[in-house]
């Protein structure tokens, strides 16, 4: 681990109690290492992330599928919430690559303990999970109140992208379409917030 020299001394002393190697570096070096990202004085060298094959999730119970999400802030927040709320694996669909360094930061490190798969074709994913006994639940404002839906033990939550949500074609492939009942006449929530609420309500 690398710590910027201007890091709070108490925090530095606390970290020195752990068994990993700690090096102090000038703030300028920390900024360069983080590629001008927000590091807050902490940097670490980690092994390259190995994506999972989504088929390795078929013996799990609770899967999150992200369709076309591109904002790394939202993806990182969803990874963090998924890890905290007991999701067994995440499949990211509809994009070719992910900025894992940014996702690792916004997930506050949860990425390294959360099985994550990248598969372009969401229809392949939904079909294979269905064959493995999963029921799919897509989030859409026109769906049934999630509180009123009977949940399968093997379940998949599907979230659409930030601007357009789930396409009508994807919705046609789902077993259920669910929503969050709003207290006021309001159209939607940020996808990472809505996803966290859905994941919590889908815990069994």
Short mmCIF file of C-alpha atoms in Angstrom, two decimals:
data_model
loop_
_atom_site.label_atom_id
_atom_site.label_comp_id
_atom_site.label_asym_id
_atom_site.label_seq_id
_atom_site.Cartn_x
_atom_site.Cartn_y
_atom_site.Cartn_z
CA UNK A 1 0.00 0.00 0.00
CA UNK A 2 1.13 3.56 -0.77
CA UNK A 3 0.17 6.49 1.43
CA UNK A 4 0.57 10.13 0.52
CA UNK A 5 2.88 11.92 2.94
CA UNK A 6 0.22 14.53 3.69
CA UNK A 7 -2.13 11.83 5.04
CA UNK A 8 -3.31 12.36 8.61
CA UNK A 9 -0.67 11.00 11.04
CA UNK A 10 -3.22 9.15 13.17
CA UNK A 11 -4.52 7.34 10.11
CA UNK A 12 -0.98 6.49 9.05
CA UNK A 13 -0.21 5.06 12.51
CA UNK A 14 -3.38 2.95 12.42
CA UNK A 15 -2.51 1.46 9.03
CA UNK A 16 1.03 0.65 10.11
CA UNK A 17 -0.42 -1.90 12.56
CA UNK A 18 -1.49 -4.16 9.68
CA UNK A 19 0.78 -6.81 8.20
CA UNK A 20 1.01 -5.47 4.63
CA UNK A 21 3.90 -3.31 3.46
CA UNK A 22 3.25 0.43 3.60
CA UNK A 23 5.26 3.08 1.75
CA UNK A 24 4.89 6.84 2.10
CA UNK A 25 5.18 8.83 -1.11
CA UNK A 26 5.01 12.54 -2.01
CA UNK A 27 1.53 13.90 -2.84
CA UNK A 28 2.66 14.55 -6.42
CA UNK A 29 3.63 10.90 -6.86
CA UNK A 30 0.29 9.77 -5.40
CA UNK A 31 -1.56 11.99 -7.86
CA UNK A 32 0.45 10.56 -10.75
CA UNK A 33 -0.11 6.96 -9.65
CA UNK A 34 -3.86 7.54 -9.45
CA UNK A 35 -3.86 9.06 -12.96
CA UNK A 36 -5.22 12.28 -11.46
CA UNK A 37 -8.11 10.41 -9.87
CA UNK A 38 -9.43 10.95 -6.35
CA UNK A 39 -7.26 8.80 -4.07
CA UNK A 40 -7.72 10.54 -0.67
CA UNK A 41 -4.15 9.64 0.25
CA UNK A 42 -4.53 5.85 -0.15
CA UNK A 43 -3.25 3.75 -3.06
CA UNK A 44 -2.72 0.01 -3.38
CA UNK A 45 -1.26 -2.40 -5.90
CA UNK A 46 -3.68 -5.24 -6.66
CA UNK A 47 -3.68 -8.21 -8.99
CA UNK A 48 -5.46 -7.82 -12.31
CA UNK A 49 -9.16 -8.63 -11.99
CA UNK A 50 -10.22 -11.88 -13.65
CA UNK A 51 -13.78 -11.80 -14.97
CA UNK A 52 -16.00 -14.76 -14.19
CA UNK A 53 -17.96 -16.79 -16.73
CA UNK A 54 -21.61 -16.06 -15.97
CA UNK A 55 -22.35 -19.77 -16.35
CA UNK A 56 -20.47 -20.32 -13.11
CA UNK A 57 -23.37 -18.56 -11.37
CA UNK A 58 -26.01 -21.16 -12.26
CA UNK A 59 -25.73 -22.90 -8.88
CA UNK A 60 -26.21 -19.60 -7.03
CA UNK A 61 -29.44 -18.04 -5.74
CA UNK A 62 -29.40 -14.28 -6.40
CA UNK A 63 -27.91 -12.70 -9.53
CA UNK A 64 -27.84 -9.07 -10.68
CA UNK A 65 -27.82 -8.37 -14.44
CA UNK A 66 -26.96 -4.89 -15.71
CA UNK A 67 -28.11 -4.11 -19.24
CA UNK A 68 -26.19 -1.37 -21.03
CA UNK A 69 -25.11 0.59 -17.95
CA UNK A 70 -22.11 2.77 -18.78
CA UNK A 71 -21.62 5.13 -15.84
CA UNK A 72 -18.84 3.70 -13.68
CA UNK A 73 -20.15 5.58 -10.67
CA UNK A 74 -23.48 3.78 -10.92
CA UNK A 75 -21.86 0.42 -11.63
CA UNK A 76 -19.46 0.79 -8.70
CA UNK A 77 -22.29 1.80 -6.36
CA UNK A 78 -24.32 -1.22 -7.49
CA UNK A 79 -21.36 -3.54 -6.91
CA UNK A 80 -20.99 -2.12 -3.41
CA UNK A 81 -24.71 -2.52 -2.64
CA UNK A 82 -24.83 -5.99 -4.18
CA UNK A 83 -21.97 -7.16 -2.00
CA UNK A 84 -23.58 -5.70 1.12
CA UNK A 85 -27.02 -7.15 0.33
CA UNK A 86 -26.06 -10.73 -0.46
CA UNK A 87 -26.07 -10.87 -4.25
CA UNK A 88 -24.05 -13.88 -5.42
CA UNK A 89 -22.83 -12.52 -8.75
CA UNK A 90 -23.20 -9.70 -11.27
CA UNK A 91 -23.38 -9.94 -15.06
CA UNK A 92 -22.73 -6.77 -17.07
CA UNK A 93 -24.27 -6.92 -20.56
CA UNK A 94 -24.40 -4.70 -23.62
CA UNK A 95 -20.94 -3.14 -23.35
CA UNK A 96 -17.55 -4.39 -24.50
CA UNK A 97 -15.29 -3.21 -21.69
CA UNK A 98 -15.33 -1.76 -18.18
CA UNK A 99 -13.10 0.79 -16.47
CA UNK A 100 -12.32 -1.47 -13.56
CA UNK A 101 -10.06 0.98 -11.74
CA UNK A 102 -12.89 3.49 -11.44
CA UNK A 103 -15.40 0.79 -10.48
CA UNK A 104 -13.03 -0.52 -7.81
CA UNK A 105 -12.82 2.97 -6.31
CA UNK A 106 -16.54 3.69 -6.34
CA UNK A 107 -17.30 0.23 -4.96
CA UNK A 108 -14.84 0.98 -2.10
CA UNK A 109 -13.05 -2.27 -2.90
CA UNK A 110 -16.14 -4.52 -2.92
CA UNK A 111 -15.33 -5.37 -6.55
CA UNK A 112 -12.48 -7.62 -5.42
CA UNK A 113 -14.86 -9.83 -3.43
CA UNK A 114 -17.83 -9.73 -5.83
CA UNK A 115 -17.95 -12.24 -8.72
CA UNK A 116 -18.40 -10.15 -11.87
CA UNK A 117 -18.98 -11.40 -15.42
CA UNK A 118 -18.95 -9.48 -18.68
CA UNK A 119 -21.12 -10.88 -21.49
CA UNK A 120 -22.33 -8.77 -24.41
CA UNK A 121 -25.55 -10.63 -25.26
CA UNK A 122 -28.13 -10.31 -22.50
CA UNK A 123 -30.47 -12.76 -24.25
CA UNK A 124 -27.89 -15.53 -23.91
CA UNK A 125 -27.60 -14.72 -20.21
CA UNK A 126 -31.35 -14.66 -19.56
CA UNK A 127 -31.95 -17.87 -21.54
CA UNK A 128 -29.22 -19.84 -19.79
CA UNK A 129 -30.22 -18.64 -16.34
CA UNK A 130 -33.85 -19.50 -17.08
CA UNK A 131 -32.82 -23.02 -18.11
CA UNK A 132 -30.96 -23.27 -14.78
CA UNK A 133 -34.19 -22.55 -12.89
CA UNK A 134 -33.94 -18.80 -12.31
CA UNK A 135 -36.92 -16.43 -12.41
CA UNK A 136 -36.14 -12.98 -13.83
CA UNK A 137 -37.40 -9.68 -12.41
CA UNK A 138 -36.87 -6.57 -14.50
CA UNK A 139 -37.06 -3.10 -12.95
CA UNK A 140 -39.43 -0.76 -14.78
CA UNK A 141 -41.73 2.04 -13.62
CA UNK A 142 -44.72 0.27 -15.17
CA UNK A 143 -44.10 -2.94 -13.25
CA UNK A 144 -45.87 -4.50 -10.29
CA UNK A 145 -44.98 -3.24 -6.82
CA UNK A 146 -41.97 -5.31 -5.72
CA UNK A 147 -43.53 -5.67 -2.26
CA UNK A 148 -46.48 -7.58 -3.76
CA UNK A 149 -44.47 -10.03 -5.86
CA UNK A 150 -43.79 -13.62 -4.85
CA UNK A 151 -40.06 -14.26 -5.20
CA UNK A 152 -38.38 -17.40 -6.46
CA UNK A 153 -35.46 -18.82 -4.46
CA UNK A 154 -33.38 -18.59 -7.64
CA UNK A 155 -33.88 -15.05 -8.86
CA UNK A 156 -32.34 -12.53 -11.23
CA UNK A 157 -32.77 -8.77 -10.91
CA UNK A 158 -32.34 -7.01 -14.26
CA UNK A 159 -31.60 -3.27 -14.40
CA UNK A 160 -31.58 -1.16 -17.56
CA UNK A 161 -29.28 1.69 -18.51
CA UNK A 162 -29.36 5.14 -17.00
CA UNK A 163 -31.27 6.91 -19.77
CA UNK A 164 -33.60 4.42 -21.42
CA UNK A 165 -34.10 1.64 -18.91
CA UNK A 166 -34.97 -1.81 -20.25
CA UNK A 167 -35.99 -2.15 -23.90
CA UNK A 168 -39.39 -3.63 -24.78
CA UNK A 169 -37.61 -6.62 -26.31
CA UNK A 170 -35.75 -7.38 -23.08
CA UNK A 171 -38.93 -6.89 -21.04
CA UNK A 172 -40.69 -9.44 -23.27
CA UNK A 173 -38.10 -12.05 -22.23
CA UNK A 174 -38.56 -11.50 -18.48
CA UNK A 175 -40.74 -13.52 -16.12
CA UNK A 176 -41.74 -10.48 -14.05
CA UNK A 177 -41.58 -6.69 -14.30
CA UNK A 178 -41.35 -4.93 -10.95
CA UNK A 179 -41.22 -1.39 -9.60
CA UNK A 180 -40.84 0.61 -6.42
CA UNK A 181 -44.00 2.30 -5.21
CA UNK A 182 -43.35 6.03 -4.88
CA UNK A 183 -44.71 8.11 -2.02
CA UNK A 184 -45.29 11.06 -4.35
CA UNK A 185 -45.99 11.61 -8.04
CA UNK A 186 -42.38 11.26 -9.15
CA UNK A 187 -41.06 9.53 -12.23
CA UNK A 188 -37.95 7.61 -11.20
CA UNK A 189 -34.88 7.09 -9.03
CA UNK A 190 -31.22 6.94 -9.99
CA UNK A 191 -30.45 3.39 -11.17
CA UNK A 192 -27.95 2.72 -8.38
CA UNK A 193 -30.45 3.87 -5.73
CA UNK A 194 -33.35 1.95 -7.28
CA UNK A 195 -31.15 -1.11 -7.66
CA UNK A 196 -30.10 -1.04 -4.01
CA UNK A 197 -33.73 -0.79 -2.88
CA UNK A 198 -34.73 -3.65 -5.18
CA UNK A 199 -31.87 -5.85 -4.00
CA UNK A 200 -32.82 -5.28 -0.38
CA UNK A 201 -36.47 -6.11 -1.01
CA UNK A 202 -35.53 -9.24 -2.96
CA UNK A 203 -33.51 -10.75 -0.12
CA UNK A 204 -34.93 -14.05 1.11
#
